[in-house]
Coordinates of C-alpha atoms in Angstrom, one line a residue:
Chain A
M1098 CA 0.2 0.4 0.2
Q1099 CA 2.2 2.2 1.0
M1100 CA 5.2 1.8 -1.8
G1101 CA 1.7 2.0 -3.9
V1102 CA 1.8 5.3 -3.1
V1103 CA 5.7 6.1 -3.8
V1104 CA 5.8 3.8 -6.9
G1105 CA 2.8 5.1 -8.5
Y1106 CA 4.3 9.1 -7.7
L1107 CA 7.6 7.6 -9.1
L1108 CA 6.1 6.8 -12.9
L1109 CA 4.0 10.3 -12.6
A1110 CA 7.3 11.8 -12.8
L1111 CA 8.6 9.1 -15.3
G1112 CA 5.9 10.4 -17.6
I1113 CA 6.6 13.8 -17.3
G1114 CA 9.8 13.3 -18.2
L1115 CA 8.6 11.5 -21.7
V1116 CA 6.4 14.5 -22.2
A1117 CA 9.6 16.9 -21.8
Y1118 CA 11.8 14.6 -24.0
R1119 CA 9.6 15.0 -27.2
L1120 CA 10.1 18.4 -26.8
T1121 CA 13.9 18.4 -26.2
E1122 CA 15.8 19.9 -28.9
R1123 CA 19.6 17.9 -29.4
T1124 CA 21.8 21.0 -28.4
A1125 CA 23.6 21.3 -24.9
E1126 CA 22.1 24.1 -23.8
D1127 CA 18.3 23.1 -24.4
Y1128 CA 19.4 19.8 -22.1
Y1129 CA 21.1 21.9 -19.6
L1130 CA 19.3 25.0 -19.4
A1131 CA 16.4 24.4 -21.7
S1132 CA 17.2 26.7 -24.3
R1133 CA 16.7 29.8 -21.1
T1134 CA 12.9 29.5 -21.7
L1135 CA 11.6 29.1 -18.2
G1136 CA 8.2 30.7 -17.2
T1137 CA 7.6 32.3 -14.2
V1138 CA 5.7 29.3 -12.2
V1139 CA 8.3 26.7 -13.6
L1140 CA 11.2 28.8 -12.3
L1141 CA 10.0 29.5 -9.7
F1142 CA 8.6 26.2 -8.7
T1143 CA 11.9 24.5 -9.7
T1144 CA 14.3 26.6 -8.4
F1145 CA 12.3 26.1 -4.9
A1146 CA 11.8 22.9 -4.8
T1147 CA 15.7 22.2 -6.0
L1148 CA 16.4 24.2 -2.7
L1149 CA 14.7 22.1 -0.8
S1150 CA 16.0 18.9 0.0
A1151 CA 15.3 15.8 2.2
F1152 CA 15.9 18.6 5.0
T1153 CA 12.4 20.0 5.1
F1154 CA 10.9 16.9 6.1
F1155 CA 12.9 15.1 8.1
G1156 CA 16.4 16.8 9.8
G1157 CA 14.5 20.8 9.6
P1158 CA 11.7 19.7 12.0
N1159 CA 13.9 17.2 14.3
I1160 CA 16.2 20.4 14.6
A1161 CA 12.6 22.4 15.7
Y1162 CA 11.7 19.0 17.7
L1163 CA 14.9 18.9 19.8
Y1164 CA 15.6 23.1 20.2
G1165 CA 12.8 24.5 19.5
P1166 CA 10.7 26.3 16.3
E1167 CA 13.1 29.4 16.3
W1168 CA 14.4 27.2 13.4
I1169 CA 11.5 28.9 11.1
L1170 CA 13.2 32.1 11.5
V1171 CA 16.8 30.4 10.3
M1172 CA 15.4 29.4 7.1
G1173 CA 12.9 32.0 6.6
L1174 CA 16.1 34.6 6.6
M1175 CA 18.5 32.7 4.4
D1176 CA 16.3 31.3 1.9
G1177 CA 13.4 33.7 2.1
I1178 CA 15.2 36.9 2.4
I1179 CA 18.6 36.9 1.7
F1180 CA 19.1 34.2 -0.8
A1181 CA 16.0 36.3 -3.1
I1182 CA 18.0 39.5 -2.5
L1183 CA 21.4 37.4 -3.8
W1184 CA 19.3 35.9 -6.7
Y1185 CA 18.7 39.6 -8.0
V1186 CA 22.4 40.6 -7.4
I1187 CA 24.5 37.6 -8.2
G1188 CA 21.5 35.8 -10.2
Y1189 CA 20.5 38.8 -12.2
K1190 CA 23.9 40.3 -13.3
Q1191 CA 24.4 35.8 -14.3
W1192 CA 21.3 35.6 -16.5
L1193 CA 21.6 39.3 -18.3
I1194 CA 25.8 37.9 -19.1
G1195 CA 24.6 34.1 -19.8
R1196 CA 22.1 35.7 -22.2
K1197 CA 24.8 38.1 -23.9
H1198 CA 27.5 35.5 -24.8
G1199 CA 25.8 32.2 -24.1
Y1200 CA 27.2 30.8 -20.5
V1201 CA 26.2 27.6 -19.1
T1202 CA 27.8 26.9 -16.0
L1203 CA 29.9 29.4 -13.4
G1204 CA 33.2 27.9 -14.6
E1205 CA 32.5 28.4 -18.1
M1206 CA 31.8 32.2 -17.6
L1207 CA 34.0 33.2 -15.0
G1208 CA 37.0 31.5 -17.4
D1209 CA 35.9 33.2 -20.1
R1210 CA 35.9 36.7 -18.0
F1211 CA 39.5 36.2 -17.2
G1212 CA 40.7 34.0 -20.0
S1213 CA 41.9 30.9 -18.0
R1214 CA 41.2 27.6 -18.9
N1215 CA 42.2 26.6 -15.6
L1216 CA 40.3 28.6 -13.6
R1217 CA 37.3 26.8 -15.2
V1218 CA 38.6 23.6 -14.7
L1219 CA 39.5 24.8 -11.0
I1220 CA 35.4 26.4 -10.2
A1221 CA 34.4 22.9 -11.4
A1222 CA 36.6 21.2 -9.9
I1223 CA 35.8 23.0 -6.3
S1224 CA 32.0 22.2 -7.2
L1225 CA 32.0 18.6 -8.2
F1226 CA 33.9 18.4 -4.8
W1227 CA 31.0 19.4 -2.4
L1228 CA 28.3 18.2 -4.8
F1229 CA 29.2 14.7 -5.1
P1230 CA 29.1 14.0 -1.0
Y1231 CA 25.1 16.0 -1.3
V1232 CA 24.1 13.7 -4.1
M1233 CA 25.0 11.3 -2.0
L1234 CA 23.4 12.5 1.1
Q1235 CA 20.0 12.7 -1.1
Q1236 CA 20.3 9.0 -1.9
I1237 CA 20.8 7.4 1.7
G1238 CA 18.1 9.8 2.9
A1239 CA 15.6 7.8 0.0
G1240 CA 16.7 5.1 0.8
T1241 CA 16.3 5.5 4.6
A1242 CA 12.8 7.1 4.4
L1243 CA 11.6 4.2 2.0
A1244 CA 12.7 1.2 4.2
A1245 CA 11.2 3.0 7.4
L1246 CA 7.8 3.4 5.6
T1247 CA 8.2 -0.2 4.4
E1248 CA 9.2 -1.5 8.0
G1249 CA 12.2 -3.0 6.6
A1250 CA 10.1 -5.0 3.2
V1251 CA 12.1 -2.7 1.1
P1252 CA 15.8 -2.7 2.4
F1253 CA 18.4 0.8 2.2
W1254 CA 20.0 -0.6 -0.8
A1255 CA 16.8 -1.6 -2.7
G1256 CA 15.2 1.8 -1.9
A1257 CA 18.0 4.1 -2.5
T1258 CA 18.6 1.8 -6.1
L1259 CA 15.4 2.3 -7.0
I1260 CA 14.9 6.1 -6.8
T1261 CA 18.2 6.3 -8.2
V1262 CA 17.4 4.5 -11.4
F1263 CA 14.5 6.6 -12.1
M1264 CA 15.8 9.6 -11.4
V1265 CA 18.4 9.0 -13.9
I1266 CA 15.6 7.6 -16.3
Y1267 CA 14.1 10.7 -16.9
V1268 CA 16.6 13.0 -16.4
V1269 CA 18.8 11.7 -19.0
L1270 CA 15.9 11.5 -21.2
A1271 CA 14.8 14.8 -20.9
G1272 CA 17.8 17.3 -19.6
M1273 CA 16.4 20.6 -17.7
R1274 CA 12.8 21.0 -19.2
G1275 CA 11.7 17.5 -17.8
I1276 CA 13.7 18.5 -14.4
A1277 CA 11.5 21.6 -14.4
W1278 CA 8.6 20.1 -15.0
T1279 CA 8.9 16.9 -12.7
D1280 CA 10.0 20.0 -9.6
T1281 CA 6.9 22.1 -10.2
L1282 CA 4.3 18.5 -9.9
Q1283 CA 6.8 17.8 -7.3
G1284 CA 7.2 21.5 -5.4
A1285 CA 3.0 21.7 -5.8
F1286 CA 2.8 18.5 -4.4
M1287 CA 5.4 19.0 -1.0
L1288 CA 3.6 22.3 -0.2
V1289 CA -0.3 20.5 -0.6
T1290 CA 1.0 17.7 1.6
V1291 CA 2.9 19.8 4.0
W1292 CA -0.1 22.2 4.6
A1293 CA -2.9 19.1 4.8
A1294 CA -0.7 17.7 7.7
L1295 CA -0.6 20.6 9.5
L1296 CA -4.4 20.9 9.2
W1297 CA -5.0 17.1 10.2
V1298 CA -3.0 17.3 13.2
M1299 CA -4.1 20.3 14.3
V1300 CA -8.0 18.9 13.6
A1301 CA -7.2 15.8 15.7
I1302 CA -5.7 17.3 18.7
D1303 CA -8.5 20.3 18.9
G1304 CA -6.3 23.3 17.4
I1305 CA -3.0 24.8 17.7
G1306 CA -3.9 25.9 21.6
T1307 CA -3.3 22.2 22.4
A1308 CA 0.3 21.8 21.2
T1309 CA 1.3 25.1 22.6
D1310 CA 0.1 24.4 26.0
G1311 CA 1.5 21.5 25.9
L1312 CA 5.1 23.4 25.1
A1313 CA 4.6 25.8 27.9
A1314 CA 3.9 22.9 30.5
T1315 CA 6.7 20.6 29.1
A1316 CA 9.5 23.0 27.2
P1317 CA 8.9 26.4 28.1
E1318 CA 12.0 27.4 26.8
F1319 CA 10.3 26.7 23.3
L1320 CA 7.8 29.4 23.7
K1321 CA 11.3 31.9 24.3
L1322 CA 13.3 33.2 21.8
G1323 CA 16.3 32.2 21.7
G1324 CA 18.5 30.4 24.3
G1325 CA 20.5 26.8 24.5
F1326 CA 20.8 26.3 21.1
Y1327 CA 20.2 29.3 19.6
T1328 CA 22.7 32.1 20.1
P1329 CA 22.5 35.2 17.8
Q1330 CA 25.9 33.7 16.5
R1331 CA 24.8 30.7 15.4
I1332 CA 21.3 31.9 13.8
L1333 CA 23.3 34.7 11.9
T1334 CA 26.2 32.3 11.0
F1335 CA 24.0 29.4 9.8
A1336 CA 21.1 31.9 7.7
I1337 CA 24.1 33.9 6.2
S1338 CA 26.8 30.9 5.2
I1339 CA 24.0 28.6 3.8
A1340 CA 21.9 31.4 1.8
F1341 CA 25.2 32.2 -0.1
G1342 CA 26.4 28.7 -0.6
V1343 CA 23.2 27.9 -2.0
T1344 CA 23.8 30.1 -4.8
M1345 CA 27.2 28.5 -5.6
F1346 CA 25.6 25.2 -5.6
P1347 CA 25.6 24.5 -9.2
Q1348 CA 22.2 23.2 -9.5
V1349 CA 20.8 26.7 -8.4
N1350 CA 23.5 29.0 -9.7
Q1351 CA 22.3 27.0 -13.1
R1352 CA 19.1 28.2 -12.8
F1353 CA 19.8 31.9 -12.4
F1354 CA 20.9 31.1 -16.3
A1355 CA 17.5 29.7 -17.3
G1356 CA 14.8 32.2 -17.1
D1357 CA 12.8 33.6 -20.1
S1358 CA 12.6 36.8 -19.5
E1359 CA 13.3 39.9 -17.3
T1360 CA 9.2 39.4 -16.0
V1361 CA 9.9 36.3 -15.3
L1362 CA 12.9 37.4 -12.7
K1363 CA 10.3 40.1 -11.2
R1364 CA 7.4 37.8 -10.8
S1365 CA 9.8 35.1 -9.1
F1366 CA 11.6 37.7 -7.0
A1367 CA 8.4 39.4 -5.4
L1368 CA 6.6 35.8 -4.9
W1369 CA 9.5 34.2 -3.4
P1370 CA 9.4 35.1 0.0
V1371 CA 6.0 33.6 0.6
L1372 CA 6.1 30.4 -1.1
V1373 CA 9.5 30.1 1.3
L1374 CA 7.2 30.7 4.3
L1375 CA 4.2 28.5 3.2
L1376 CA 6.5 25.5 3.2
F1377 CA 8.7 26.0 6.4
V1378 CA 6.5 27.3 8.6
P1379 CA 3.6 24.0 8.7
A1380 CA 6.9 21.6 8.6
F1381 CA 8.7 23.3 11.3
L1382 CA 5.4 24.2 13.4
L1383 CA 5.3 20.3 13.5
G1384 CA 8.0 19.3 14.3
A1385 CA 8.0 21.8 17.6
W1386 CA 4.2 20.9 18.4
A1387 CA 5.5 17.0 18.4
K1388 CA 7.5 18.0 21.6
G1389 CA 4.0 19.5 23.0
L1390 CA 2.4 16.7 22.3
G1391 CA 4.7 14.4 24.1
V1392 CA 5.5 12.2 21.1
E1393 CA 8.9 10.3 21.4
A1394 CA 11.4 10.3 18.8
A1395 CA 14.9 9.1 19.3
V1396 CA 16.1 11.8 16.7
G1397 CA 19.9 11.1 17.9
E1398 CA 19.3 7.0 17.3
G1399 CA 18.1 8.2 13.8
Q1400 CA 14.5 8.1 14.2
N1401 CA 12.5 11.2 12.3
V1402 CA 10.0 13.0 14.2
L1403 CA 7.7 13.5 11.3
P1404 CA 6.5 10.4 10.3
L1405 CA 6.2 9.8 14.2
V1406 CA 3.8 12.9 14.6
L1407 CA 1.6 11.6 11.6
A1408 CA 1.9 7.9 12.9
E1409 CA 0.2 9.3 15.9
Y1410 CA -2.7 11.6 14.5
T1411 CA -3.3 10.6 10.8
P1412 CA -4.3 7.4 9.0
G1413 CA -1.6 5.2 6.9
W1414 CA -2.0 6.2 3.5
F1415 CA -1.9 9.6 4.6
A1416 CA 1.4 9.5 6.3
A1417 CA 2.3 7.7 3.4
L1418 CA 2.0 10.7 0.9
V1419 CA 3.6 12.5 2.8
I1420 CA 6.4 10.5 3.2
A1421 CA 6.3 10.5 -0.6
G1422 CA 6.4 14.0 -0.2
A1423 CA 9.7 13.7 1.2
I1424 CA 10.8 11.7 -1.1
A1425 CA 9.4 13.8 -3.8
A1426 CA 11.6 16.6 -2.2
M1427 CA 14.9 14.5 -2.5
M1428 CA 14.4 14.0 -5.8
S1429 CA 13.1 17.0 -7.0
S1430 CA 17.2 18.6 -5.4
S1431 CA 19.1 15.3 -6.5
D1432 CA 17.9 15.2 -9.9
S1433 CA 19.2 19.1 -10.5
M1434 CA 22.3 17.8 -9.0
L1435 CA 23.0 15.3 -11.5
L1436 CA 22.5 16.9 -14.7
S1437 CA 24.1 20.3 -13.3
G1438 CA 27.0 18.0 -11.9
S1439 CA 27.2 16.8 -15.2
S1440 CA 27.4 19.7 -17.1
Y1441 CA 30.2 21.0 -15.3
F1442 CA 32.0 18.2 -15.6
T1443 CA 31.2 17.8 -19.9
R1444 CA 31.7 21.6 -20.1
D1445 CA 34.1 22.5 -18.2
L1446 CA 36.6 19.4 -17.3
Y1447 CA 35.7 17.2 -20.5
R1448 CA 35.9 19.5 -22.9
P1449 CA 38.8 22.3 -22.3
L1450 CA 40.9 19.2 -21.1
I1451 CA 40.5 16.8 -23.4
D1452 CA 38.4 17.6 -26.2
A1453 CA 37.8 21.1 -27.1
D1454 CA 36.4 20.7 -30.7
I1455 CA 33.4 18.5 -29.7
S1456 CA 30.5 19.3 -31.4
D1457 CA 27.3 20.3 -29.6
R1458 CA 25.2 17.5 -30.4
R1459 CA 27.7 15.4 -29.1
E1460 CA 28.6 17.5 -25.8
E1461 CA 24.5 17.0 -25.3
L1462 CA 25.1 13.2 -25.8
L1463 CA 28.1 12.7 -23.3
G1464 CA 25.9 15.1 -21.1
R1465 CA 23.2 12.3 -20.5
I1466 CA 26.3 9.7 -20.1
G1467 CA 27.7 12.1 -17.1
V1468 CA 24.2 11.8 -15.8
A1469 CA 24.5 8.2 -15.4
V1470 CA 28.3 8.1 -14.4
F1471 CA 27.9 10.8 -11.9
A1472 CA 24.4 9.0 -10.4
T1473 CA 25.5 5.8 -10.3
S1474 CA 29.3 6.6 -8.5
A1475 CA 27.0 8.6 -5.8
L1476 CA 24.8 5.8 -5.6
I1477 CA 27.6 3.6 -4.8
G1478 CA 29.3 5.4 -2.4
S1479 CA 26.0 6.1 -0.4
L1480 CA 25.3 2.3 -0.6
I1481 CA 29.0 1.9 1.1
V1482 CA 28.2 4.8 3.9
G1483 CA 24.6 3.9 4.3
G1484 CA 25.1 0.3 4.7
E1485 CA 27.4 0.9 8.0
T1486 CA 25.3 3.7 9.4
S1487 CA 22.5 1.7 8.8
V1488 CA 19.7 3.7 9.0
G1489 CA 20.8 5.4 12.7
V1490 CA 21.8 9.4 13.2
V1491 CA 20.2 10.3 9.0
G1492 CA 19.1 13.4 10.8
E1493 CA 22.8 14.2 12.3
V1494 CA 24.4 13.3 9.3
L1495 CA 22.2 15.8 7.2
I1496 CA 23.1 18.7 9.1
D1497 CA 26.6 18.1 9.4
I1498 CA 27.3 16.9 5.8
G1499 CA 25.0 19.8 4.4
D1500 CA 25.9 22.4 6.5
T1501 CA 29.3 21.5 5.3
A1502 CA 29.0 21.4 1.9
F1503 CA 27.2 24.5 1.7
G1504 CA 29.4 26.6 3.7
G1505 CA 32.5 25.2 1.1
F1506 CA 30.0 26.6 -1.7
A1507 CA 29.7 29.7 0.3
Q1508 CA 33.5 30.4 -0.2
L1509 CA 33.0 31.0 -3.8
A1510 CA 30.0 33.6 -3.5
L1511 CA 31.9 36.3 -2.7
P1512 CA 35.0 36.3 -4.8
V1513 CA 32.5 35.3 -7.6
A1514 CA 30.4 38.6 -6.7
L1515 CA 33.3 40.8 -6.7
A1516 CA 34.2 39.9 -10.1
L1517 CA 30.7 40.5 -11.6
Y1518 CA 30.8 43.4 -10.2
W1519 CA 34.3 44.8 -10.1
S1520 CA 36.2 45.3 -12.9
R1521 CA 39.7 45.6 -11.1
V1522 CA 39.7 42.0 -10.1
T1523 CA 42.4 40.3 -11.7
R1524 CA 43.0 36.5 -12.6
P1525 CA 45.2 35.7 -9.7
G1526 CA 43.5 37.4 -6.7
L1527 CA 40.2 35.7 -8.3
Y1528 CA 42.4 32.5 -7.8
A1529 CA 43.7 34.0 -4.2
G1530 CA 40.5 34.6 -3.0
L1531 CA 38.8 30.8 -4.3
L1532 CA 42.0 28.9 -2.8
G1533 CA 43.0 31.1 0.5
S1534 CA 39.1 30.4 1.7
Q1535 CA 39.0 27.0 0.5
A1536 CA 42.2 26.0 2.3
I1537 CA 41.3 27.2 5.8
Y1538 CA 37.6 25.9 5.3
V1539 CA 38.7 22.2 4.4
P1540 CA 40.7 21.7 7.5
G1541 CA 38.0 23.8 9.7
V1542 CA 34.9 21.1 9.3
L1543 CA 36.7 18.3 8.0
L1544 CA 39.6 17.7 10.8
P1545 CA 39.8 17.6 14.5
V1546 CA 41.7 20.5 16.5
V1547 CA 44.7 18.2 17.9
E1548 CA 46.8 19.1 20.5
V1549 CA 50.8 19.1 19.9
T1550 CA 53.5 19.3 21.8
V1551 CA 55.8 21.7 20.6
P1552 CA 59.3 22.5 22.3
V1553 CA 59.7 25.5 24.6
V1554 CA 55.8 26.4 24.1
G1555 CA 54.8 23.1 25.5
S1556 CA 51.0 21.8 24.4
M1557 CA 48.6 24.0 21.9
P1558 CA 45.7 23.0 19.7
L1559 CA 46.8 22.4 16.4
G1560 CA 44.1 22.6 13.5
V1561 CA 40.8 25.1 12.2
P1562 CA 38.2 25.3 15.1
E1563 CA 35.2 25.3 13.9
T1564 CA 33.8 28.0 15.8
Y1565 CA 35.6 30.8 16.9
L1566 CA 33.8 33.5 19.4
G1567 CA 30.5 31.9 18.5
W1568 CA 31.1 32.3 15.1
G1569 CA 31.0 29.7 12.4
I1570 CA 33.7 29.5 10.8
S1571 CA 32.5 29.8 7.0
L1572 CA 31.9 33.2 7.6
Y1573 CA 35.8 34.1 8.5
C1574 CA 36.9 32.1 5.5
M1575 CA 33.8 34.2 3.5
V1576 CA 35.7 37.3 4.6
F1577 CA 39.0 36.3 4.1
G1578 CA 38.4 35.4 0.7
V1579 CA 36.9 38.6 0.0
V1580 CA 40.7 40.3 1.6
L1581 CA 42.7 38.3 -0.5
T1582 CA 40.6 38.6 -4.0
V1583 CA 41.0 42.5 -3.1
V1584 CA 44.1 42.7 -1.9
V1585 CA 46.2 40.6 -4.5
S1586 CA 44.2 41.7 -7.1
L1587 CA 45.1 45.5 -6.2
V1588 CA 48.6 44.2 -6.5
T1589 CA 48.3 42.5 -9.5
T1590 CA 47.5 43.9 -13.2
P1591 CA 45.4 42.0 -15.4
A1592 CA 46.9 40.1 -18.1
P1593 CA 46.4 40.7 -21.9
E1594 CA 43.8 38.5 -22.5
E1595 CA 41.7 38.9 -19.6
N1596 CA 38.2 40.7 -20.3
A1597 CA 36.9 43.0 -18.0
S1598 CA 34.1 44.2 -20.7
R1599 CA 32.4 40.9 -20.5
F1600 CA 30.3 41.8 -17.3
S1601 CA 30.0 45.3 -18.0
D1602 CA 27.7 47.2 -20.1
L1603 CA 24.7 45.2 -19.4
R1604 CA 21.0 46.2 -20.1
A1605 CA 18.5 43.9 -20.4
A1606 CA 17.2 45.3 -23.5
D1607 CA 20.6 43.4 -25.2
A1608 CA 19.7 40.4 -23.4
D1609 CA 16.0 39.8 -24.8
Chain B
M162 CA 17.6 61.2 -7.5
T163 CA 21.2 59.7 -8.8
E164 CA 21.0 56.1 -9.3
R165 CA 24.0 56.6 -6.7
V166 CA 21.1 57.5 -3.8
Q167 CA 18.8 54.7 -5.1
I168 CA 21.5 52.0 -4.8
I169 CA 21.9 53.3 -1.2
L170 CA 18.4 53.8 0.0
W171 CA 17.4 50.3 -1.8
G172 CA 20.3 48.6 0.1
A173 CA 19.2 50.3 3.2
I174 CA 15.9 49.2 2.9
G175 CA 17.4 45.5 2.1
F176 CA 19.5 45.9 4.9
V177 CA 16.6 46.4 7.4
L178 CA 14.7 43.5 5.8
I179 CA 17.9 41.1 6.8
G180 CA 18.1 42.9 10.3
L181 CA 14.5 42.9 11.6
A182 CA 13.5 38.9 9.9
V183 CA 14.1 38.0 13.5
P184 CA 12.8 40.0 16.1
W185 CA 16.0 40.4 18.1
F186 CA 14.0 42.8 20.1
M187 CA 11.9 40.3 21.5
W188 CA 14.5 38.0 22.6
R189 CA 13.6 35.6 25.4
S190 CA 9.9 37.0 25.3
D191 CA 7.4 33.8 25.3
A192 CA 4.2 35.7 25.0
V193 CA 1.7 33.7 23.1
V194 CA -0.9 35.2 20.6
A195 CA -3.5 32.9 19.0
G196 CA -1.6 29.8 19.6
L197 CA 1.5 30.5 18.7
P198 CA 4.6 32.6 20.2
I199 CA 4.4 36.3 18.9
W200 CA 7.8 36.0 17.4
I201 CA 6.5 33.3 14.7
W202 CA 4.0 35.7 13.9
W203 CA 6.0 38.8 13.6
H204 CA 8.4 36.7 11.2
I205 CA 5.4 35.6 8.9
G206 CA 4.2 39.4 8.9
W207 CA 7.9 40.0 7.8
L208 CA 8.6 38.0 4.9
A209 CA 4.6 39.1 3.8
L210 CA 6.2 42.7 3.9
A211 CA 9.8 41.0 2.0
S212 CA 7.3 40.2 -0.8
V213 CA 5.2 43.7 -0.9
V214 CA 8.8 45.5 -0.8
F215 CA 10.4 43.0 -3.5
Y216 CA 7.4 43.9 -6.3
V217 CA 7.5 47.3 -5.5
F218 CA 11.4 47.6 -6.3
A219 CA 10.8 45.0 -9.1
Q220 CA 8.3 47.5 -10.4
R221 CA 10.0 50.6 -10.0
A222 CA 14.0 50.4 -9.6
W223 CA 14.2 47.0 -11.1
G224 CA 18.1 47.0 -13.1
L225 CA 19.3 49.4 -10.3
G226 CA 22.9 48.6 -9.4
V227 CA 23.4 45.4 -11.8
E228 CA 22.4 47.0 -15.7
R229 CA 24.7 50.1 -15.8
G230 CA 23.5 53.0 -16.0
G231 CA 20.6 51.3 -17.8
H232 CA 17.8 50.8 -14.9
R233 CA 14.5 53.1 -16.5
G234 CA 13.3 54.4 -12.9

């Protein structure tokens, strides 16, 4: 029964992919960007659905359950406001430049501006380094969710494989157009299910008051803004570094190029905060309410709170529908990551390094193969990692790796923004900003700080801490990246092959 | 208004939108209104306001700071 809901859903997504395939032109630009023709609803929902991953349904409600509903504010500030402003500042600029010069990826755009193949390769390499584990994360989430939903009848490996195979089929066939259409379906589906879940639970408990009274009695801290886990520094670190990180995630950054017209971008910009609000408020409220209603979830041991709330207050078929919504959320981010990952690989690594004269038709074919290879490698990784950690600690893993990848992408954002707006940025300046920030961030989040004994000085900590004075290391690295970009740019001169004019003198009229 | 003044004004509005999405002045408040903590209501209202501000910006000042000298007021 539960599997029926999920499989029915997968088939529907596949059907949409097939319809989109029939409309696909056989060019790389069409495959990766749907020939830059996405309209308001599709662009809005595909960006929205791409941003939302398993985290909205599992990780986020778990945090609200553990620490309180302030997470709604963190996500609203991060995605609803900061990201929207960056969509204008970075995204609209990229859209104008991309239209004028036909760029498909971030690396391609910057490589051309700075006249450097190696820069293009570097940006693609950094991006793929952070993207790959993130794709794995989604597959692990999907496999785990299916195993939990069917109580083990579909084991982890089978669930993860099933979802991956379905995605590969429709991404390989349909490219960006198919993804954008299925994302629209998935985004709408998520919104509907999460609101239905909220209303259902609300009716079952006789109104919001019951849950809030429960919170006042059992966890009064939850009703107070801030405190404990939620320090101002932590709230701002999450909101800022993730919002900047999102803009450089390949699948989101590539959507900056895909809008059909200025009007589409304007409408999307205005509708964005409300759309974000509509999804996060109900999802995270359910997590916080679970606490007030006395739902017991062993989040630390890998249980997710949202399915438990639903199991308590709604019928089985409905809970299955919401889990299908969560799987939709994972698929709608992963499918786009596969496509963008493949486009970075073929356009920015394969083409410049191996075959510069590849025909458009062949590149498009290679892009499709790239999707399958990328997905399969990630799946192998997921099965190994996911097998060891079993169903456990999914929530924590989601938060940890998820946040690490976002911070890694956040390091790209400010040097790129500087390059977009300040014609004085030079190639060495951009290299310094990109590499310098990663060089501190990577050990900061991936390596522990160890005590070493130094002669004379004695014992001292060696390594980069994850936080300093309460602020996350990602913020310090972002500032460091800006300083490096600016200082090195000022002390160097542009190489003759740099083309600063590529990014200036832009008007919407030229682009249309 | 010159373009520079407009950029400063809209930039300031942007920073206020960011700055008060979390109602810092309600820090540690536990007042409940209509079943939800008051600071959640503030946030809901604030994001709705942000949508309106973005709409007005898109209508009146779109292109500001991004299209060089090209924004059409």
